[in-house]
XYZ file of N, CA and C in Angstrom:
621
model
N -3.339 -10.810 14.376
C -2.938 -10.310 13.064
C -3.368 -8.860 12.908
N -3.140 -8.285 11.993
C -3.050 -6.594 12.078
C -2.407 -6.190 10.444
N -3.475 -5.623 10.036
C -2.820 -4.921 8.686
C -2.947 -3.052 8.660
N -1.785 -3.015 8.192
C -1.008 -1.132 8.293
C -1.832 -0.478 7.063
N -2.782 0.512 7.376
C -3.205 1.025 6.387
C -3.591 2.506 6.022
N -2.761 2.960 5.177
C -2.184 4.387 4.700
C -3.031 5.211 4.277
N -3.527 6.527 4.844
C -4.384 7.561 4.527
C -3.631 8.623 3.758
N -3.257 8.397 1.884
C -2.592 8.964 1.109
C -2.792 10.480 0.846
N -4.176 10.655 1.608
C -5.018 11.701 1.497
C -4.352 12.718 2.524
N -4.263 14.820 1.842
C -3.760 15.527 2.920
C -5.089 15.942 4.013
N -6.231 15.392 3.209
C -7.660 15.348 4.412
C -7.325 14.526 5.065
N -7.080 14.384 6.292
C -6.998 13.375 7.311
C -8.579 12.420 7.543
N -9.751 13.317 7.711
C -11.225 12.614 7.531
C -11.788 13.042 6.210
N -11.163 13.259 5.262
C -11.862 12.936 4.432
C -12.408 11.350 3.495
N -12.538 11.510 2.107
C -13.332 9.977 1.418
C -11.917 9.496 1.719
N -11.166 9.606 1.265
C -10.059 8.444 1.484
C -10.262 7.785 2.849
N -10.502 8.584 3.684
C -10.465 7.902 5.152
C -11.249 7.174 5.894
N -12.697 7.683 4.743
C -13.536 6.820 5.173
C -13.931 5.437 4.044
N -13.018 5.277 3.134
C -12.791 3.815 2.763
C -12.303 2.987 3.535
N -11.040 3.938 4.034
C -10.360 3.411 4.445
C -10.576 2.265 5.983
N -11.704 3.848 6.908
C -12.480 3.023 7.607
C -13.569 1.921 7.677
N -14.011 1.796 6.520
C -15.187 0.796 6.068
C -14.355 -0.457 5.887
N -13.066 -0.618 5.272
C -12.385 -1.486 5.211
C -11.563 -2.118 6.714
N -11.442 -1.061 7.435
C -11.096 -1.694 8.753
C -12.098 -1.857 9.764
N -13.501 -1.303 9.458
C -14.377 -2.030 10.205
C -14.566 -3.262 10.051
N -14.846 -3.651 8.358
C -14.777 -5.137 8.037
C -13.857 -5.749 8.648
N -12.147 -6.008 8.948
C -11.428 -6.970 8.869
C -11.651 -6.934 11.132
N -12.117 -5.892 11.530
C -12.496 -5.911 12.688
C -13.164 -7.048 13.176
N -14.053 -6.862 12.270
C -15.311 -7.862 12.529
C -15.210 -9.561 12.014
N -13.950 -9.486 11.285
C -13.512 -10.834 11.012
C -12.448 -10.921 11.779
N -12.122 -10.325 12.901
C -10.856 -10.808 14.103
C -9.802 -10.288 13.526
N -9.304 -9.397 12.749
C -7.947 -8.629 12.122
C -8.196 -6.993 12.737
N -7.147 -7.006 13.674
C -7.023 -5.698 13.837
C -6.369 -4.626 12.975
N -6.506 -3.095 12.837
C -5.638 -2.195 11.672
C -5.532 -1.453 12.716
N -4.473 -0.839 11.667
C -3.863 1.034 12.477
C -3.979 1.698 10.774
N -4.741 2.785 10.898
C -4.500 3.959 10.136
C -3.298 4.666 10.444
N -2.428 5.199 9.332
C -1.476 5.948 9.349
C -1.774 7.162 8.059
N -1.654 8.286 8.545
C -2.281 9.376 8.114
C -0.799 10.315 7.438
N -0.124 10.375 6.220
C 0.772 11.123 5.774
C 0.644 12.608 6.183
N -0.783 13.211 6.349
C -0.208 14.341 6.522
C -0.113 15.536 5.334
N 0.103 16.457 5.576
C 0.033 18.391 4.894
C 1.638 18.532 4.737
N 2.312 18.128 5.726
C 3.620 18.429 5.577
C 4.479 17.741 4.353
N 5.606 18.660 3.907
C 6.082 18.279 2.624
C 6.696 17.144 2.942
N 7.152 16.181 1.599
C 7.336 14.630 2.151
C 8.754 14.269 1.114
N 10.066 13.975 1.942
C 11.015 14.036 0.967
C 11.340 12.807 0.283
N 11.566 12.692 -1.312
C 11.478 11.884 -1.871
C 12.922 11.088 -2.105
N 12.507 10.188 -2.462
C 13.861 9.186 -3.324
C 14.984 10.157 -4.194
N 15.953 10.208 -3.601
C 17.150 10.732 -4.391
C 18.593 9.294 -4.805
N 18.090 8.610 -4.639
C 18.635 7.349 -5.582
C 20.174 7.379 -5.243
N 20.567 7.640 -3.883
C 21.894 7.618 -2.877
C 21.918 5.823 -3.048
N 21.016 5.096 -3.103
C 21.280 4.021 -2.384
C 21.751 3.786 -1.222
N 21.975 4.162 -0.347
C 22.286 4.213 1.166
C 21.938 2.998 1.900
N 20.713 2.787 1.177
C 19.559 1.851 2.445
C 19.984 0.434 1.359
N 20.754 0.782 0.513
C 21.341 -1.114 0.543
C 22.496 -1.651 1.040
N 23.117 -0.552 1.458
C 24.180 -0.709 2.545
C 23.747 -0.912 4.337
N 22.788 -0.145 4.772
C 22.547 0.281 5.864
C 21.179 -0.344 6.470
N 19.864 -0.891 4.902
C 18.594 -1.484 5.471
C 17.782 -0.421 6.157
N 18.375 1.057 6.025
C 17.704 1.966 6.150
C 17.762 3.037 5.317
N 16.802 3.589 5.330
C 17.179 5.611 4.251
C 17.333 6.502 4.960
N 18.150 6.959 3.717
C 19.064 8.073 4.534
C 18.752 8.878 5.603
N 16.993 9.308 5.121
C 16.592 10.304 5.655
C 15.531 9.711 6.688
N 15.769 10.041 8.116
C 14.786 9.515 8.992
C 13.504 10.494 9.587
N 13.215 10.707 8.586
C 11.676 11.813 9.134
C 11.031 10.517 9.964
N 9.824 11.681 10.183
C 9.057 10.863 11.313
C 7.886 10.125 10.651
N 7.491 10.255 9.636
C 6.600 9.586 8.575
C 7.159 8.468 8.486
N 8.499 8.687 7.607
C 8.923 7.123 7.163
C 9.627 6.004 8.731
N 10.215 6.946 9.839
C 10.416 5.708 10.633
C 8.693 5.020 11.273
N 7.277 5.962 11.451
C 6.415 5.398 11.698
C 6.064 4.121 10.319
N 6.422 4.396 9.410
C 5.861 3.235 8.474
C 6.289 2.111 8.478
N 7.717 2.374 8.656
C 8.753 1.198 8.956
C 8.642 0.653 10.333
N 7.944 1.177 11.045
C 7.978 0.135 12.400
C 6.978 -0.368 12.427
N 5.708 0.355 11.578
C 4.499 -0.273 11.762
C 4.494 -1.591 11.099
N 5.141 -1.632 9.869
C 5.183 -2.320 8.636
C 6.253 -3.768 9.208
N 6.901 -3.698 10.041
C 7.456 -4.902 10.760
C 6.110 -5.455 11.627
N 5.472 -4.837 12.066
C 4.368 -5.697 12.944
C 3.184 -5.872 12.895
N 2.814 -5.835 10.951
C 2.151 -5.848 9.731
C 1.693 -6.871 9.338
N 0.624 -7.676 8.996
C 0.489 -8.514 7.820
C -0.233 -8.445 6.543
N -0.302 -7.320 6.933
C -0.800 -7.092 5.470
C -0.643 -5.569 5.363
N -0.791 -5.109 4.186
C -0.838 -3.219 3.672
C -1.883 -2.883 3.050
N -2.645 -1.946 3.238
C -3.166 -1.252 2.309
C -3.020 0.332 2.159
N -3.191 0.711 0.746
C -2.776 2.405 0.609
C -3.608 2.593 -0.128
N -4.369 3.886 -0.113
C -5.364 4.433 0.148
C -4.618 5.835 -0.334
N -5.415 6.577 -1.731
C -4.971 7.504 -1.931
C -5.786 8.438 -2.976
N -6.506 9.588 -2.983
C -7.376 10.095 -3.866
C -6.308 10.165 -5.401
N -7.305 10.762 -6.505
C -7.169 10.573 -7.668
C -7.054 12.118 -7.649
N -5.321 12.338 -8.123
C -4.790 14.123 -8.685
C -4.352 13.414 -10.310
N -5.285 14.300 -11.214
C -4.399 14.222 -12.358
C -3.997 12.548 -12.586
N -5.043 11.465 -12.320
C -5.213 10.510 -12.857
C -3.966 9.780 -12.521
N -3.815 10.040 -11.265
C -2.544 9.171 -10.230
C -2.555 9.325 -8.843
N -1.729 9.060 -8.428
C -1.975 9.181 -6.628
C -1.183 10.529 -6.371
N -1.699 10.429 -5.079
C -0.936 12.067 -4.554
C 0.583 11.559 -4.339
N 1.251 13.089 -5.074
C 2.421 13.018 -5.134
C 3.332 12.886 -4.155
N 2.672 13.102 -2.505
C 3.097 13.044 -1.452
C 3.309 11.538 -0.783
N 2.492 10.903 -2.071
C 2.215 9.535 -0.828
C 3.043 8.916 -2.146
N 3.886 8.931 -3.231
C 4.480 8.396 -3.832
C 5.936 8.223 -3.573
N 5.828 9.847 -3.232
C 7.366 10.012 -2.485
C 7.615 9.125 -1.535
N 6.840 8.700 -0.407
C 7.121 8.092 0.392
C 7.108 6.899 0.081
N 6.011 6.136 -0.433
C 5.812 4.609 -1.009
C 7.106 4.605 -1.501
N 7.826 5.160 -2.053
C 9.437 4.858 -3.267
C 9.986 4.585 -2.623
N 10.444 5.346 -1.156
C 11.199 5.566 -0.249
C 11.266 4.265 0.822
N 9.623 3.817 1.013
C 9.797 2.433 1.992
C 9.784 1.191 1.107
N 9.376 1.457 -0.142
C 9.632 0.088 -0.680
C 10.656 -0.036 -1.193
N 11.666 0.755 -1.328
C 12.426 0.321 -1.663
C 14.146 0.150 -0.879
N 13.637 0.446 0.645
C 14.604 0.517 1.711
C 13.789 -0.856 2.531
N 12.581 -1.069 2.355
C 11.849 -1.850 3.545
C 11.721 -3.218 2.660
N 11.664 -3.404 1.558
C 11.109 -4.955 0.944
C 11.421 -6.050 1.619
N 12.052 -6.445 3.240
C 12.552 -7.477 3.840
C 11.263 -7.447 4.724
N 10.455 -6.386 4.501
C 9.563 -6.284 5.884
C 7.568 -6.231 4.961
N 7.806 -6.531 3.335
C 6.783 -6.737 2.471
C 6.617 -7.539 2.103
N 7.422 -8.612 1.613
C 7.672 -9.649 0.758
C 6.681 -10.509 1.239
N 5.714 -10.882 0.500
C 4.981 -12.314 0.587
C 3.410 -11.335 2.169
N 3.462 -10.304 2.323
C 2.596 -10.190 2.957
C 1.197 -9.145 2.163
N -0.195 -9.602 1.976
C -0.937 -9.274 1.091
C -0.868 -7.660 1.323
N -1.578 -6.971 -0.315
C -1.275 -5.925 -0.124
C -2.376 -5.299 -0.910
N -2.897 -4.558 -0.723
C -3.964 -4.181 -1.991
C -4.261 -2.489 -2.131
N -5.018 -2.290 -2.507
C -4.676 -0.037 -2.963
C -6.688 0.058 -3.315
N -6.765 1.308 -2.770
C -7.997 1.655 -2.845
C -7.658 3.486 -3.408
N -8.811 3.624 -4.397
C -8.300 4.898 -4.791
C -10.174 5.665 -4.823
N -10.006 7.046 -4.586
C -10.854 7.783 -4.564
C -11.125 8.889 -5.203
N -11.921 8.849 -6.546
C -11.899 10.471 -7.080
C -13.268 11.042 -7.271
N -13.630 11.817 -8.093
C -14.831 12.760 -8.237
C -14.941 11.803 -9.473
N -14.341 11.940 -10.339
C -14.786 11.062 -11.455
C -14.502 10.094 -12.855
N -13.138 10.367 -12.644
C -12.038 9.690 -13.678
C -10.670 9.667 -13.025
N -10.296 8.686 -13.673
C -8.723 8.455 -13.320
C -8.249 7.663 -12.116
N -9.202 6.980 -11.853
C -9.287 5.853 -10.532
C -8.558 4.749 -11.457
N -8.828 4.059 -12.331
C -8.475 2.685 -12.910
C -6.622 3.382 -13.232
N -6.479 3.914 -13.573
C -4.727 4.829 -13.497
C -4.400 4.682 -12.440
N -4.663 5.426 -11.149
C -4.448 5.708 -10.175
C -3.985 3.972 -9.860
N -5.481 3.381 -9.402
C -5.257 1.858 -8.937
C -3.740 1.028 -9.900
N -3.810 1.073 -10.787
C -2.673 0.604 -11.549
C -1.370 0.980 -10.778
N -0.899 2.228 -11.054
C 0.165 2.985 -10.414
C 0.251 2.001 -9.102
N -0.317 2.026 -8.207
C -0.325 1.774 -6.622
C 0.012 0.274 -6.451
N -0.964 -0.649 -7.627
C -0.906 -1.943 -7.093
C 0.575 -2.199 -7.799
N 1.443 -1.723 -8.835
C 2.700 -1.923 -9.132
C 3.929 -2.107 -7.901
N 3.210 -1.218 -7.077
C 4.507 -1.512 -5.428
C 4.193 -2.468 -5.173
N 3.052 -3.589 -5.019
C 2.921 -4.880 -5.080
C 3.807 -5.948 -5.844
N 3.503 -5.433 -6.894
C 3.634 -6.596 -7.693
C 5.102 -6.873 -8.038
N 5.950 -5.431 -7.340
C 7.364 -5.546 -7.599
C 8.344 -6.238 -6.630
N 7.314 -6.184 -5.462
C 7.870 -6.743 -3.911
C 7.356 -8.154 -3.436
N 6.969 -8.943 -4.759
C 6.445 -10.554 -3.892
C 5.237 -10.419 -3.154
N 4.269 -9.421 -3.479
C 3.326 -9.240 -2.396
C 2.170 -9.639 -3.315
N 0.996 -10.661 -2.248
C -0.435 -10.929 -3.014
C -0.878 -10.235 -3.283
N -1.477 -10.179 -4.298
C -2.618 -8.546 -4.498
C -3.983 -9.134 -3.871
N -4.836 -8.670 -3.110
C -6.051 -8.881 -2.463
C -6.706 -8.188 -3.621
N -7.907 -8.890 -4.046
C -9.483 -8.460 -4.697
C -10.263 -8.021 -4.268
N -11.345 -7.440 -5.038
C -12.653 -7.407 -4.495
C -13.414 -7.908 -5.132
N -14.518 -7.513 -5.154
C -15.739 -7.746 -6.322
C -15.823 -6.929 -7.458
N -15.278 -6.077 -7.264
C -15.076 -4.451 -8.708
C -13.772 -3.933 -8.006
N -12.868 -3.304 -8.883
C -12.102 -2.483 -8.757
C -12.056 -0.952 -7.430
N -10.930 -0.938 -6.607
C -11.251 -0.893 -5.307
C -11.116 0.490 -5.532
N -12.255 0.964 -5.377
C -12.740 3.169 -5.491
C -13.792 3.453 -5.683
N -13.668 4.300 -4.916
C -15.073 4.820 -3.838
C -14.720 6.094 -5.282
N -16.433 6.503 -4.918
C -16.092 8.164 -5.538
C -16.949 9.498 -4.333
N -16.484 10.593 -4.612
C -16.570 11.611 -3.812
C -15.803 12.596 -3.854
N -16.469 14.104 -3.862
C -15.828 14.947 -4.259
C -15.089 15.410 -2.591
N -16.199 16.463 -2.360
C -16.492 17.024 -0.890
C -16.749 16.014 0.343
N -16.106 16.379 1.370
C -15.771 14.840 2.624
C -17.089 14.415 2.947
N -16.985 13.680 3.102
C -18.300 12.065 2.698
C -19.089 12.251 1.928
N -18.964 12.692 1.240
C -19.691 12.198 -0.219
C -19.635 10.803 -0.679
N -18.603 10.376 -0.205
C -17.850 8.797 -0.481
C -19.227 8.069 0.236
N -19.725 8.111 1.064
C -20.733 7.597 2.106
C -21.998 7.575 1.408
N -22.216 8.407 0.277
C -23.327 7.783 -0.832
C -23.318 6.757 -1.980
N -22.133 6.535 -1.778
C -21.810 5.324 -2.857
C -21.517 4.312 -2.429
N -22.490 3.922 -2.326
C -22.913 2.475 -1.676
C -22.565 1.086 -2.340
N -22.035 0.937 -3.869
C -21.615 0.025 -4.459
C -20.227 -0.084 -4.042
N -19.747 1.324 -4.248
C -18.052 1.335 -3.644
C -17.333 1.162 -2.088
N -18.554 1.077 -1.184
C -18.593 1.035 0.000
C -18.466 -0.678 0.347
N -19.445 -1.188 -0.488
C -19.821 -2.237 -0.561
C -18.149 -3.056 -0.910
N -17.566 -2.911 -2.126
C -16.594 -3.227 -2.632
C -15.444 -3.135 -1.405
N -15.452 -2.147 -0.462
C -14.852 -1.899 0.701
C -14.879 -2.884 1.511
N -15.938 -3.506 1.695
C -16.182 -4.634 2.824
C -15.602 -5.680 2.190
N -15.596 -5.643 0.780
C -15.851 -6.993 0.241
C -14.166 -7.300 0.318
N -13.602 -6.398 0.481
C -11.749 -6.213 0.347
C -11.802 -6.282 1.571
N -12.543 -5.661 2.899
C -11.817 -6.373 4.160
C -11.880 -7.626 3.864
N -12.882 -8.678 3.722
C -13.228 -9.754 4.040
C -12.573 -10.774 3.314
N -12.162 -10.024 2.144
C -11.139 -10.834 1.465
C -9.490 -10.855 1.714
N -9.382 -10.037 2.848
C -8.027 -9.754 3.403
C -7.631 -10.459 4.492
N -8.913 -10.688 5.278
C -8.737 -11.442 5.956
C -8.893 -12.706 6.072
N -9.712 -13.258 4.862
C -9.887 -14.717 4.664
C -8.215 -14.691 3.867
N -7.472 -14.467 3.021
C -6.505 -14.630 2.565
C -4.975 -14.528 3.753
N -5.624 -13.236 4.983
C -4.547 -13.876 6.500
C -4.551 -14.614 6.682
N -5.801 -15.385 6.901
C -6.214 -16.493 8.149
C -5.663 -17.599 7.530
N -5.989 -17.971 6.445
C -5.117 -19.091 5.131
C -3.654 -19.082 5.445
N -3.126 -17.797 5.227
C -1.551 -17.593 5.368
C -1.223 -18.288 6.860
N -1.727 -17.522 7.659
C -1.263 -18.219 9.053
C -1.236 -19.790 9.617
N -2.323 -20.162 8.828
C -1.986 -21.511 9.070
C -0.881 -22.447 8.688
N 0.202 -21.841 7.878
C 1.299 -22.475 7.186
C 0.980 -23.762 6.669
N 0.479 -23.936 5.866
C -0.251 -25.250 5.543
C 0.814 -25.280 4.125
N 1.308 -24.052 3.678
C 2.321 -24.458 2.645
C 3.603 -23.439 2.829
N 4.671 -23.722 2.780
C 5.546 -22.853 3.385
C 6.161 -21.612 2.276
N 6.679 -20.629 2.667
C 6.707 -19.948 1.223
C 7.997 -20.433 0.198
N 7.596 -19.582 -0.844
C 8.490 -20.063 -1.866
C 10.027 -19.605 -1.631
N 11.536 -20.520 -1.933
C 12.445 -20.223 -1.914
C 12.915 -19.353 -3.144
N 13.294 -18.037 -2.714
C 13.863 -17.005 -3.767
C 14.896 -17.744 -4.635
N 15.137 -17.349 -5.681
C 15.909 -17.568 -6.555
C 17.021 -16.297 -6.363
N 18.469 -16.199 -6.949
C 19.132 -15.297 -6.882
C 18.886 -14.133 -7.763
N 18.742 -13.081 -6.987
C 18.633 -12.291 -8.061
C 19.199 -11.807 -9.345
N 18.364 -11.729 -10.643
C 19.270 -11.599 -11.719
C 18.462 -10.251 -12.016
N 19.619 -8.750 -12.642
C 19.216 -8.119 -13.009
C 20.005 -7.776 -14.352
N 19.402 -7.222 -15.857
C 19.283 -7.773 -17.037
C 19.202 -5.826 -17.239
N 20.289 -5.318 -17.280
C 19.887 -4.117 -17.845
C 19.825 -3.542 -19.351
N 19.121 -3.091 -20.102
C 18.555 -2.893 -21.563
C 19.938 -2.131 -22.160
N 20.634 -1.539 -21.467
C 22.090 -0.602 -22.251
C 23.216 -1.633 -21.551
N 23.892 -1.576 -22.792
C 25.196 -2.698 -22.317
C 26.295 -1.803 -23.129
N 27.607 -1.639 -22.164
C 28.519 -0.582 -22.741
C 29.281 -1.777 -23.656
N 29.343 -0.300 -24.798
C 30.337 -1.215 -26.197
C 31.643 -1.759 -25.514
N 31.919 -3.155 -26.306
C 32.560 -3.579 -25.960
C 33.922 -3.405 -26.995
């Protein structure tokens, strides 16, 4: 088993990365392997609402970001994203993209756990976390817990490494990621059959 997990951060080693690593040391050590995937400095192109990828199961646009997410994310069981706190939300770079695979990829999310870790200096983490765990909750995906709400704080790179409650909370989300795999894999209950989709839009043209 193996869960894909997203460094939202344009610090490649910075605090984001080292949640990120505290969390994949844990699921290490409970027999779940990860891959970090690192977005990157480079500009990141967003959702322009072509719909393309409900014809095709792909988007339009094949940078090299989004086909690495999408291949990783097929040989996935779980996600996590990982993203510091700008202005009391996630970086705008890693939104663009999240829009972009969840909403071309949901055949390759559905029903596999998913959870969001956020990192700031000092406000706007409980926002941030909100925002993030919503790509969850829109795609059939478990939300994984912790013991407290999943964010580290830190300004300057590892600073995150003195906060030892939030570090703590780190492990406590591997371990709960992977006790919630190991459950899944056993198929002991099979998943739920979708219903057809009904969509209910709020403007209805006069009739």
């Amino acid at each position: 088993m193996k869960v894909l997990l997203i460094n939202g951060s344009p610090r490649k080693n910075g605090n984001t990365n080292l949640a990120l690593s505290e969390v994949a040391e844990t699921l290490r050590n409970n027999g779940i392997d990860s891959d970090i995937v690192h977005i990157g400095t480079k500009a990141v192109q967003g959702c322009i609402a072509c719909n393309e990828c409900r014809e095709s199961g792909h988007c339009v646009f094949r940078d090299e970001l989004y086909l690495t997410i999408r291949e990783k994310l097929q040989h996935s069981d779980g996600l996590i994203i990982g993203s510091p706190v700008y202005y009391s939300g996630p970086n705008g770079s890693l939104c663009a993209i999240l829009d972009r695979v969840f909403y071309s990829c949901s055949d390759f999310l559905c029903y596999k756990p998913g959870a969001a870790i956020v990192v700031c200096r000092r406000g706007g983490a409980s926002a941030t976390f909100d925002r993030l765990n919503k790509y969850f909750t829109i795609t059939n995906m478990p939300v994984v817990s912790s013991q407290y709400w999943n964010s580290v704080h830190g300004l300057m790179a590892g600073e995150a490494a003195g906060d030892a409650e939030g570090l703590q909370v780190m492990r406590t989300l591997g371990k709960n990621m992977a006790w919630l795999l190991k459950n899944i894999k056993t198929g002991a209950w099979p998943l739920p059959e979708p219903e057809e989709r009904i969509a209910t839009n709020f403007i209805r043209q006069a009739e």
